[in-house]
Coordinates of C-alpha atoms in Angstrom, one line a residue:
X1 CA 162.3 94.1 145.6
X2 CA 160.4 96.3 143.3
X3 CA 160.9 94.1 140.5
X4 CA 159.4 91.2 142.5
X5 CA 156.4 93.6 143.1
X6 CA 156.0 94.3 139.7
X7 CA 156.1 90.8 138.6
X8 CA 153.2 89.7 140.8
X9 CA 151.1 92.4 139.9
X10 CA 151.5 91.3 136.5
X11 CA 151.2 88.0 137.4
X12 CA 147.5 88.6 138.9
X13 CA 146.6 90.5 135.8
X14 CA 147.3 87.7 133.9
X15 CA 145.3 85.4 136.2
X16 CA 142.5 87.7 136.6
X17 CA 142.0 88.6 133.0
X18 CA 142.1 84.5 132.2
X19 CA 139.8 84.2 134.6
X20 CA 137.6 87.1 133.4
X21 CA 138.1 85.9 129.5
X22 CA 137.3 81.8 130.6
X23 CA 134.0 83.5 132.8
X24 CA 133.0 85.4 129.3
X25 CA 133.3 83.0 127.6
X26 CA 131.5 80.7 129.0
X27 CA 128.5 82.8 129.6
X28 CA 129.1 83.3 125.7
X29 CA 128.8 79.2 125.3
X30 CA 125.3 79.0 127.6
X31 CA 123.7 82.4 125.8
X32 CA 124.5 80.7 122.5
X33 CA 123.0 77.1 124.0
X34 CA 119.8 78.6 125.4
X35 CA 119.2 80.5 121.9
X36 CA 120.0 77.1 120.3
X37 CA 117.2 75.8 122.3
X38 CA 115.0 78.5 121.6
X39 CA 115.4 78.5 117.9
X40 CA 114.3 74.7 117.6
X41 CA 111.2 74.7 119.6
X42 CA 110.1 77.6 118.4
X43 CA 107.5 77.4 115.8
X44 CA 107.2 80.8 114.3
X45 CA 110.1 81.8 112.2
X46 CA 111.0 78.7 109.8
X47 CA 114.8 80.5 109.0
X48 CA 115.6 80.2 113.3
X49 CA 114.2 77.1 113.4
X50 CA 115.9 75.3 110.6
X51 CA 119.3 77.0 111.3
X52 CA 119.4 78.1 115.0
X53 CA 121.7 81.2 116.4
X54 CA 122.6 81.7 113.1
X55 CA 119.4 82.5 111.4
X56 CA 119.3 85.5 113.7
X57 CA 121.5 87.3 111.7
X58 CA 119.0 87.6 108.8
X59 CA 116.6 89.6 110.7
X60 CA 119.3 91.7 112.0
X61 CA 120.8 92.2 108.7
X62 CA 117.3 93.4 107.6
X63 CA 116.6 95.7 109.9
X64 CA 120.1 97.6 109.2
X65 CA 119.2 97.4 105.6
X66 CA 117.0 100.6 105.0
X67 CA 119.9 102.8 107.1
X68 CA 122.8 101.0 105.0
X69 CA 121.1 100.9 101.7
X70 CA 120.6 105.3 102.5
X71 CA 124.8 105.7 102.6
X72 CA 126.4 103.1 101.1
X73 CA 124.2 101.4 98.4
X74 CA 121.6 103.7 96.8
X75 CA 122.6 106.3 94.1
X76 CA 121.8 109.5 94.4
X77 CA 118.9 110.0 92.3
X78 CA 117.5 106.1 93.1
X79 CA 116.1 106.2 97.0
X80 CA 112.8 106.6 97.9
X81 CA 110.5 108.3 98.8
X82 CA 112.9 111.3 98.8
X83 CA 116.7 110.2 96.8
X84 CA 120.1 111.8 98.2
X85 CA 119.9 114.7 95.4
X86 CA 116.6 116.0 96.8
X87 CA 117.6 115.9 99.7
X88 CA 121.1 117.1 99.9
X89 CA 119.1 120.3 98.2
X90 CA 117.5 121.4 101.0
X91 CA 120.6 120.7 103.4
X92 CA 122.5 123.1 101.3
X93 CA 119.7 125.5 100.9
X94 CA 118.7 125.5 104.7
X95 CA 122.4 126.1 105.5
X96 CA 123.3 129.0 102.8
X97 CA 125.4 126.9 101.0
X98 CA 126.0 127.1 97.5
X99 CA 123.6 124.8 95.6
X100 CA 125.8 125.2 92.6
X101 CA 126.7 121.7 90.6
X102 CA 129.5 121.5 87.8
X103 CA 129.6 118.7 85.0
X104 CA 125.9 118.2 84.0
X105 CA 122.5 117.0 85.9
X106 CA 122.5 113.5 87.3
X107 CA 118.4 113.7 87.0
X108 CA 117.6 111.6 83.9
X109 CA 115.7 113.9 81.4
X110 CA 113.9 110.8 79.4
X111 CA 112.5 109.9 82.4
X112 CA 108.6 109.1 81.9
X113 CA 106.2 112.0 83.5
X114 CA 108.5 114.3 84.1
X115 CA 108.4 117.7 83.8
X116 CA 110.8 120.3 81.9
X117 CA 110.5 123.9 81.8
X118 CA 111.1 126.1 78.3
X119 CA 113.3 128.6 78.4
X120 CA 112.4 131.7 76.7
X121 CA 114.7 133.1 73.5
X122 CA 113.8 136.4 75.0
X123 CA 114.3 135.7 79.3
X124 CA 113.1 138.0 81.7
X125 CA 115.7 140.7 82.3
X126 CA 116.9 140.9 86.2
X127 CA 115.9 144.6 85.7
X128 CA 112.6 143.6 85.0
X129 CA 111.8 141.2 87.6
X130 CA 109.1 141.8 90.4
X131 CA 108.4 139.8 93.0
X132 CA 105.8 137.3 93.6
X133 CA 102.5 139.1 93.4
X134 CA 100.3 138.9 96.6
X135 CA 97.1 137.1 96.3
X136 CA 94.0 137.2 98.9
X137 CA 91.9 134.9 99.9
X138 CA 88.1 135.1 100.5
X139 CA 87.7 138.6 99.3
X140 CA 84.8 139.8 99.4
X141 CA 83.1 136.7 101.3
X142 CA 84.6 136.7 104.7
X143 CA 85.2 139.7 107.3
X144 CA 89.0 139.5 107.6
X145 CA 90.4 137.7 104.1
X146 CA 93.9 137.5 104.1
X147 CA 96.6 138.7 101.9
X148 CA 99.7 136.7 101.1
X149 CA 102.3 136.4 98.6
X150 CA 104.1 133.7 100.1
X151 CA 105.4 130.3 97.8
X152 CA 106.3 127.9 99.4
X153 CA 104.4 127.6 103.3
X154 CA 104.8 124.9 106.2
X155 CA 101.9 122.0 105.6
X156 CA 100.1 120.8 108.9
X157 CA 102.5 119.1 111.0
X158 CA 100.8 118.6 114.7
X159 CA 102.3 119.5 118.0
X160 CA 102.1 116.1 119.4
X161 CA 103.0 114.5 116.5
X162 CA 106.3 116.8 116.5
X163 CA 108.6 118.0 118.9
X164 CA 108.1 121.5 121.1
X165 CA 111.5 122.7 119.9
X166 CA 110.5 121.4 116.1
X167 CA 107.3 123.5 116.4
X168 CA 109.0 126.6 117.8
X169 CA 111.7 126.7 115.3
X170 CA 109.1 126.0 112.3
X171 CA 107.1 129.1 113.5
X172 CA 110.0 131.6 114.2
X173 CA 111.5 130.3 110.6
X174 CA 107.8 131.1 109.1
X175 CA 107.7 134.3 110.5
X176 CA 110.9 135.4 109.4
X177 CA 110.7 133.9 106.3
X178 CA 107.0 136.1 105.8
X179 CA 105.3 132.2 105.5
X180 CA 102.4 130.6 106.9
X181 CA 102.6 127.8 109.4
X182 CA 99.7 125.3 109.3
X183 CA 98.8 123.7 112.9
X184 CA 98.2 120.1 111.7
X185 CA 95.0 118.6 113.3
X186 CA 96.7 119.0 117.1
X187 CA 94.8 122.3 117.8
X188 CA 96.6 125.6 118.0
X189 CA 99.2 125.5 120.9
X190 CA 101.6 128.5 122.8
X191 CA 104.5 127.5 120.4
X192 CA 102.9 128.3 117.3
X193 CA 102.3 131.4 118.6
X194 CA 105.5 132.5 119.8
X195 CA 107.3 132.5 116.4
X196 CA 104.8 135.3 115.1
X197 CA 104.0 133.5 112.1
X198 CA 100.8 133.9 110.2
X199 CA 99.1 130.6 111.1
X200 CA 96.6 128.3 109.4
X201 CA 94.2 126.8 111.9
X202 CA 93.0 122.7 110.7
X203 CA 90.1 121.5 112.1
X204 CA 90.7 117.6 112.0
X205 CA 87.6 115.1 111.7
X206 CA 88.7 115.1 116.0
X207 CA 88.3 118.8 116.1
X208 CA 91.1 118.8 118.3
X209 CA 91.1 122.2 119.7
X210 CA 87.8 123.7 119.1
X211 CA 85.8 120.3 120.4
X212 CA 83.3 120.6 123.3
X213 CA 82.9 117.8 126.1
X214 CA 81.1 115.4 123.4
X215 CA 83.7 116.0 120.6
X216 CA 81.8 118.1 118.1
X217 CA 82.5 121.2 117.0
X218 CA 82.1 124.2 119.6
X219 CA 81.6 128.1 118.7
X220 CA 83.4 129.2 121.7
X221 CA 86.2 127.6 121.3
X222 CA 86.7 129.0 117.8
X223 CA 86.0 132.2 118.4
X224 CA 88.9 131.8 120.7
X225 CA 91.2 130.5 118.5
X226 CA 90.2 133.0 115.5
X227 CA 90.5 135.6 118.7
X228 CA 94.5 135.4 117.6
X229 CA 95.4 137.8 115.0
X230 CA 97.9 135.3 113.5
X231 CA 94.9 132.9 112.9
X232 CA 94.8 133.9 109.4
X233 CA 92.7 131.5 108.0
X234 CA 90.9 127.7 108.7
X235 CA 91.2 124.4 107.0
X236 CA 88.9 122.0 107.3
X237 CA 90.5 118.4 107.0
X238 CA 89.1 116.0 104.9
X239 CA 91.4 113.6 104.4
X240 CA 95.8 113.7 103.8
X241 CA 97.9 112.4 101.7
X242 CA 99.4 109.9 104.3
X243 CA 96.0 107.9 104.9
X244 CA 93.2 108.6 102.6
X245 CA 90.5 107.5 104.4
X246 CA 91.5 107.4 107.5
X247 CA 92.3 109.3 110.7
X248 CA 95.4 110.4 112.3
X249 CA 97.1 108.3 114.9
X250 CA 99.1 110.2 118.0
X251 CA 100.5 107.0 120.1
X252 CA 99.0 107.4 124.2
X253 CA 102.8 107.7 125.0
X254 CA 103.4 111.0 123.3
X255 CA 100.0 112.5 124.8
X256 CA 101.8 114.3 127.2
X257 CA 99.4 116.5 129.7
X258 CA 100.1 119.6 128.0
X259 CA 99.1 118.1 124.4
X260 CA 96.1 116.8 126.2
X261 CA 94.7 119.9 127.4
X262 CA 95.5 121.5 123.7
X263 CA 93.6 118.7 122.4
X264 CA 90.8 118.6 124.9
X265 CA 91.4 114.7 124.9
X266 CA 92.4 112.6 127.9
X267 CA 96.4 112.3 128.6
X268 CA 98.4 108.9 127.6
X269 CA 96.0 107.1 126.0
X270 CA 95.9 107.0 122.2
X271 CA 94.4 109.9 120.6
X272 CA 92.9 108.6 117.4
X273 CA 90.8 110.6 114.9
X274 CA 87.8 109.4 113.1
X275 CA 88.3 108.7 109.6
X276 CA 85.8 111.2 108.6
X277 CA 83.9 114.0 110.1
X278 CA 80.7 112.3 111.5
X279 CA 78.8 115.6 111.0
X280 CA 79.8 115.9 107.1
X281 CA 78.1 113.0 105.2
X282 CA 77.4 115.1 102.1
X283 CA 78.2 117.8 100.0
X284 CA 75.7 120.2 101.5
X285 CA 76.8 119.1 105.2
X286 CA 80.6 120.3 104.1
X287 CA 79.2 123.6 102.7
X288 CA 77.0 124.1 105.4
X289 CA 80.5 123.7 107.9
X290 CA 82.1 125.6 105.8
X291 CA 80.1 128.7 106.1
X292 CA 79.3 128.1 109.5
X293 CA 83.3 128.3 110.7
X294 CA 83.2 131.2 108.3
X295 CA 80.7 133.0 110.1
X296 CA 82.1 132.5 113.4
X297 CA 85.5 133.4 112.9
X298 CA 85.2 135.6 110.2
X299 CA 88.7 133.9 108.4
X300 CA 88.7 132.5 105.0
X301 CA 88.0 129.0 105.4
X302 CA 88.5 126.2 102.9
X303 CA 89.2 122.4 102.9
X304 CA 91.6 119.6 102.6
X305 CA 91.7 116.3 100.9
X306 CA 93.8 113.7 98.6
X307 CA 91.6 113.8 94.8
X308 CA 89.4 110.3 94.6
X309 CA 86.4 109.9 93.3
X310 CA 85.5 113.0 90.8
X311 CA 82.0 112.7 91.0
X312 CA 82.3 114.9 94.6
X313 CA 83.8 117.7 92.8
X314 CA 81.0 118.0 90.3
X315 CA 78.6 118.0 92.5
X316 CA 80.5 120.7 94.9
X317 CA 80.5 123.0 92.2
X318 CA 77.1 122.4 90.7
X319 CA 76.0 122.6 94.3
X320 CA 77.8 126.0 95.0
X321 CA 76.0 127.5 92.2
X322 CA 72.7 126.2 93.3
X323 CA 72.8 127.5 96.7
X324 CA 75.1 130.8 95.6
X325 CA 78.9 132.0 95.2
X326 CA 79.0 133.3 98.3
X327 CA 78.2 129.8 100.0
X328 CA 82.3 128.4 98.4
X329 CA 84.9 127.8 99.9
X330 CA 87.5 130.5 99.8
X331 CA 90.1 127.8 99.5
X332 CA 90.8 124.2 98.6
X333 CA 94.0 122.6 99.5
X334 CA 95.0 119.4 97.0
X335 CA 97.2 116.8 98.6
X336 CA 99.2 114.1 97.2
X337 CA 98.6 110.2 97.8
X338 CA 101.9 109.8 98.0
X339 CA 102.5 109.4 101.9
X340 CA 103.1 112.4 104.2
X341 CA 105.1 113.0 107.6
X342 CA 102.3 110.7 109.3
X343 CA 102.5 106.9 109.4
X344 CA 100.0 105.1 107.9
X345 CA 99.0 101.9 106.5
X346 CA 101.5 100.9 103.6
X347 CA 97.9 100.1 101.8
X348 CA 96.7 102.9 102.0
X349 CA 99.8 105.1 100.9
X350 CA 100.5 102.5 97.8
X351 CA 97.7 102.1 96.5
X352 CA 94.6 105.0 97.4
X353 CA 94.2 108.6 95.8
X354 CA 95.6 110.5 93.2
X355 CA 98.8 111.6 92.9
X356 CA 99.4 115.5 92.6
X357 CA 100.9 115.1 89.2
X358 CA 97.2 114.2 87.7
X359 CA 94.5 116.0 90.1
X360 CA 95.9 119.0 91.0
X361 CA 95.5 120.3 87.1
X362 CA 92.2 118.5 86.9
X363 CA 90.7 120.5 90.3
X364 CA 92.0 123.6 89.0
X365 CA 90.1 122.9 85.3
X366 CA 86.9 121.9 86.7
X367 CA 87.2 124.7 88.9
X368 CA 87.4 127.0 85.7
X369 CA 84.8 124.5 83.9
X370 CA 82.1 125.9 86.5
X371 CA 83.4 129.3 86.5
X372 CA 84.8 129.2 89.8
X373 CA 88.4 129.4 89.9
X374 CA 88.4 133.5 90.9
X375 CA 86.3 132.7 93.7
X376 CA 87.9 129.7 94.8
X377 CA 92.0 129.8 95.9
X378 CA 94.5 126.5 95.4
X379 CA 96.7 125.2 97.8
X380 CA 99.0 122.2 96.5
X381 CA 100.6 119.7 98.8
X382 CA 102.3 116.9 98.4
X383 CA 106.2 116.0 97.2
X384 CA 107.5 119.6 96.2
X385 CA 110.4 120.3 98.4
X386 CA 112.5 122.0 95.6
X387 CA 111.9 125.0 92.9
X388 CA 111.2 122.9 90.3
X389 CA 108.5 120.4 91.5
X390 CA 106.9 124.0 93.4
X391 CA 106.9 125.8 89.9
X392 CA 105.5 122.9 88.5
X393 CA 102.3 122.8 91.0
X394 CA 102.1 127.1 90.4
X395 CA 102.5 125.9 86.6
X396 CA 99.5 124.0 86.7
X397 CA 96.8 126.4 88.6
X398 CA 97.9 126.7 91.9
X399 CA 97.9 130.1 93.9
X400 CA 99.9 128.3 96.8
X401 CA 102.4 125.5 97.5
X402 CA 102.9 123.5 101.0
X403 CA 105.6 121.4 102.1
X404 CA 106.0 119.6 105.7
X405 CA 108.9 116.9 104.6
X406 CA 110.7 120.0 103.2
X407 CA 110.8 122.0 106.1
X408 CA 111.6 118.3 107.9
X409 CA 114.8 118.1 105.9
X410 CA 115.3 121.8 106.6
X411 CA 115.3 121.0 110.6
X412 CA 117.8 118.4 109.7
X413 CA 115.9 115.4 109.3
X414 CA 117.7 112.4 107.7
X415 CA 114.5 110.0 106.4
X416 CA 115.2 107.5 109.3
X417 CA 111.8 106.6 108.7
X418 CA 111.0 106.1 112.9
X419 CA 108.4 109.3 112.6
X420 CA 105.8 107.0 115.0
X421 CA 107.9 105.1 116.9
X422 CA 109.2 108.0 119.2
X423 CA 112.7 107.6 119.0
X424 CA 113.3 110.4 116.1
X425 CA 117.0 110.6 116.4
X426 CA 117.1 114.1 115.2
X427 CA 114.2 115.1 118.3
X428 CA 111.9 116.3 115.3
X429 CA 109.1 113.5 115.9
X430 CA 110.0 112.5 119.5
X431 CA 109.5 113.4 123.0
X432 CA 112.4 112.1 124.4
X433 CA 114.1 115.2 125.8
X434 CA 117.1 113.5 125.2
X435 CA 117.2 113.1 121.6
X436 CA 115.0 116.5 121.4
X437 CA 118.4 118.3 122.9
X438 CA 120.2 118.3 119.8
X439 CA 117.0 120.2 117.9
X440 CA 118.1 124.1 118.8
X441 CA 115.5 126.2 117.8
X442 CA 117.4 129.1 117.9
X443 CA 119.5 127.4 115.4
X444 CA 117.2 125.9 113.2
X445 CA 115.1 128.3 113.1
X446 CA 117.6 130.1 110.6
X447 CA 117.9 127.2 108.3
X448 CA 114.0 127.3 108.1
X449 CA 113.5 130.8 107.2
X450 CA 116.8 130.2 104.5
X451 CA 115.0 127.1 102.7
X452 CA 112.0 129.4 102.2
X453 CA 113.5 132.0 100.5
X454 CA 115.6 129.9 98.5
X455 CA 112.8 127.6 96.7
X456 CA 110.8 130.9 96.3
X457 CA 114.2 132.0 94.4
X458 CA 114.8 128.9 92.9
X459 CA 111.3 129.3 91.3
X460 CA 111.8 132.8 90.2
X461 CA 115.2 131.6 88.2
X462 CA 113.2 129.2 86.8
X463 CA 110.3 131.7 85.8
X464 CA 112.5 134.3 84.5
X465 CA 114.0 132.1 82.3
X466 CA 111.0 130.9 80.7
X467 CA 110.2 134.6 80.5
X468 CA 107.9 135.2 83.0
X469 CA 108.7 138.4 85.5
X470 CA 107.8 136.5 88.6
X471 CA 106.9 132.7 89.9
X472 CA 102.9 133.4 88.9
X473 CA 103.3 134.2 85.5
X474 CA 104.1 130.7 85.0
X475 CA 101.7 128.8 83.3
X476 CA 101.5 125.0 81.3
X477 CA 102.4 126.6 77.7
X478 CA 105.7 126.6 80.2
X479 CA 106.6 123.0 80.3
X480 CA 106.5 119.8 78.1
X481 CA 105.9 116.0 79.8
X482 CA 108.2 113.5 79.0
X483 CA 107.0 110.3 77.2
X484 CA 107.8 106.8 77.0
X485 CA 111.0 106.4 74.8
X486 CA 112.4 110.3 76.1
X487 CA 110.2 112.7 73.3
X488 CA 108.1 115.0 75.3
X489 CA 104.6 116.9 74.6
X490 CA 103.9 119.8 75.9
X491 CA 101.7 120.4 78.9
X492 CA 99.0 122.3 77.4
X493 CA 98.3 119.1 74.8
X494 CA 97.2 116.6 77.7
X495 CA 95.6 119.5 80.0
X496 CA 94.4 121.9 77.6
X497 CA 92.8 125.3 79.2
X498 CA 89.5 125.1 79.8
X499 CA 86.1 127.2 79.0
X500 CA 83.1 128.0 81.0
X501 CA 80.9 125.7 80.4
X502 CA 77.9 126.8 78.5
X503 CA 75.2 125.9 80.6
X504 CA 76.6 127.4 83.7
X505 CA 77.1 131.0 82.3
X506 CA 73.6 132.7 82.8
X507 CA 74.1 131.0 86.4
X508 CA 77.4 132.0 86.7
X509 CA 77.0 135.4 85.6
X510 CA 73.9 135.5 87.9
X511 CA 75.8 134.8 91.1
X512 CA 78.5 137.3 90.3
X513 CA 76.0 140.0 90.2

């Protein structure tokens, strides 16, 4: 009896999975039929059209490409715009791991442009090493400048364009790491705050944050953000190395309420920033911004932008002198055209600005040209998310190195590319609380603070070996460029150390007295 049982019961299984399989399949036969019909009256992709259904599979191929290409076909030192080396770096360094390699480099050394450092016949002994000497900026010009002697800081990165639980873990790292955190154009939110970081304030060409009613710039509203004793200084955006002439784009569907009322815009619609500051049309219009946000907060305040057109520079400085010192900016902050954490046109991140590599040692020259480069403080941004590309930039001239990607990586960021599409599928650049519940700040916030410290001692192993006692007693007799063919020159041959020039000493010397 119980076999009989068991024999229909297996029976209908039978039956009802044929059933189920002939019902499967042929909804397979009418989905394939009614793309076959789709494919060859459409008239917009030749490839569907000529081959229907199974011209399909190109585009889907394609679009699997840039993740497959990441793990399975690129070597390590090949993918852009950061390869599997640089990368794995900051895993290991944000986790503690050891970053020791055995068996030789797998960077090419005859690889045209790039740097290497010389090592000293006579290296700095570990008993005479000192740590990285503090440096302040607007001494002297500004009622509260600010003293630092941080590396390596956390470039603008807004709330809005990242996550709440990215933000919150970037600031507690920062302020456990003794690092500076700057807001990004998105205007200064609770977040930033919480991880007691000192914090750079950027007034985008929006103003987001210290706007009135009418979008221009409001005196209330900065006293109130320069109110925060972690407001430690203000940058006034320019332009970024992600899109050069033009603004940033935050998507209406991550304007949340909250990052509307930060931003004093309206919520869910697209918040778009002009691609310039309509109240800054000249050199004397930036100067006279300059010193007015200056004024009013009493913070050091500089600007940012990606190096174009020379001519601006020459006249910023010849300009300084004319209308005094005092009237400079206490900072200028050089980024790379070489793409950023934003999207942006690919035209505009191929093929406009200059590259770090050639204007951040032409800036700091002219700067010294016109006998301003003690009054005037450096910030380089761009590509440097490991010791050697930051002692590089501190190499050249710079006082200060910035990093978002780096600190992107550090959160565990795996260059998905999908930064403005929402669906970030480590919750850095998304608002989906879903895919932002695997971001723990409490967590992360660790490997932040460890990445830090170890490109700041990455770059003090690489200035102790070229003899130097700490990261800014590097300079370009340092390191030697490669050329074409592998032979190298050295640095100081194609950016030589420049003099005052002549005819701005009497001024010069005039406006320091």
């Amino acid at each position: 009896m119980e076999l009989s049982e068991l024999h229909r019961l297996a029976q209908g299984i039978i039956e009802g999975g044929a059933l189920l399989l002939a019902f499967l399949v042929v909804i397979a036969a009418l989905t394939v039929l009614v793309m076959y019909l789709v494919d060859i009256t459409q008239t917009e992709q030749t490839i569907r059209r000529n081959y229907p259904v199974v011209g399909r599979f190109r585009y889907f191929f394609e679009h699997l490409g840039e993740f497959f290409r990441q793990y399975f076909f690129a070597l390590d030192r090949e993918e852009l715009p950061f390869n599997r080396a640089e990368r794995s770096w900051v895993y290991r360094a944000a986790k503690q791991v050891d970053s020791m390699v055995a068996f030789g480099s797998t960077r090419p050394l005859t690889q045209e442009g790039d740097v290497i450092f010389l090592n000293s016949a006579f290296p700095t002994l570990e008993e005479d090493t000192v740590e990285p000497r503090p440096v302040t900026v607007g001494a002297d010009y500004c009622q509260k400048p600010y003293t630092t002697s941080s590396i390596l800081n956390i470039s603008g990165m807004s709330y809005g364009a990242i996550s709440r639980p990215a933000v919150t873990a970037l600031a507690e790292g920062a302020g456990e790491a003794g690092i500076w955190m700057n807001t990004g154009e998105g205007g200064l939110s609770p977040y930033h705050l919480e991880g007691g970081c000192d914090i750079v304030f950027q007034i985008g060409t929006a103003k987001y944050g210290v706007r009135d009613a009418s979008g221009k710039l409001d005196d209330d509203k900065l006293r109130e953000v320069a109110a925060h004793e972690q407001v430690r200084m203000f940058e006034i955006k320019m332009s970024q190395g992600a899109k050069p002439g033009k603004g940033g784009i935050l998507p209406g569907g991550k304007v949340t309420k909250e990052i509307a009322k930060i931003r004093g815009i309206e919520r869910h619609t697209d918040s778009i920033s002009p691609n310039g500051h309509v109240d800054v049309r000249s050199v004397d219009d930036l100067l006279n911004m300059i010193e007015r946000v200056r004024s009013v907060t009493g913070k050091p305040t500089g600007f940012k932008m990606v190096v174009g057109q020379l001519n601006f520079f020459e006249d910023l400085f010849a300009t300084i002198h004319q209308r005094g010192i005092g009237s400079a900016p206490d900072f200028i902050t050089i980024d790379s055209a070489d793409g950023g954490t934003g999207a942006a046109p690919e035209e505009l991140i191929d093929y406009v600005g200059m590259p770090l590599t050639e204007s951040l040692p032409i800036v700091v020259d002219l700067l010294q040209q016109y006998g301003l480069r003690d009054r005037i403080k450096v910030i380089a941004s761009g590509k440097m998310i490991n010791p050697g590309k930051v002692a590089w930039a501190l190499a050249c001239g710079a006082d200060f190195c910035t990093s978002a990607r780096g600190f992107m990586f550090a959160l565990g960021c795996i260059q998905a590319l999908q930064c403005n599409k929402n669906t970030c599928p480590t919750g850095i650049t998304t608002h989906d609380k879903e895919l932002q519940r695997g971001l723990v700040p409490e967590e992360k916030r660790k490997r932040v603070a460890a990445y830090a410290k170890a490109v700041a001692r990455g770059v003090g192993v690489i200035a102790h070996s070229c003899g130097a006692p700490e990261p800014r007693g590097l300079e370009r007799q340092h390191m030697r460029i490669i050329e074409a063919g592998g032979s190298s020159h050295n640095m100081l041959d194609r950016f030589p150390v420049q003099s005052v020039r002549s005819e701005y000493e009497q001024v010069i010397s005039t406006s320091n007295s």
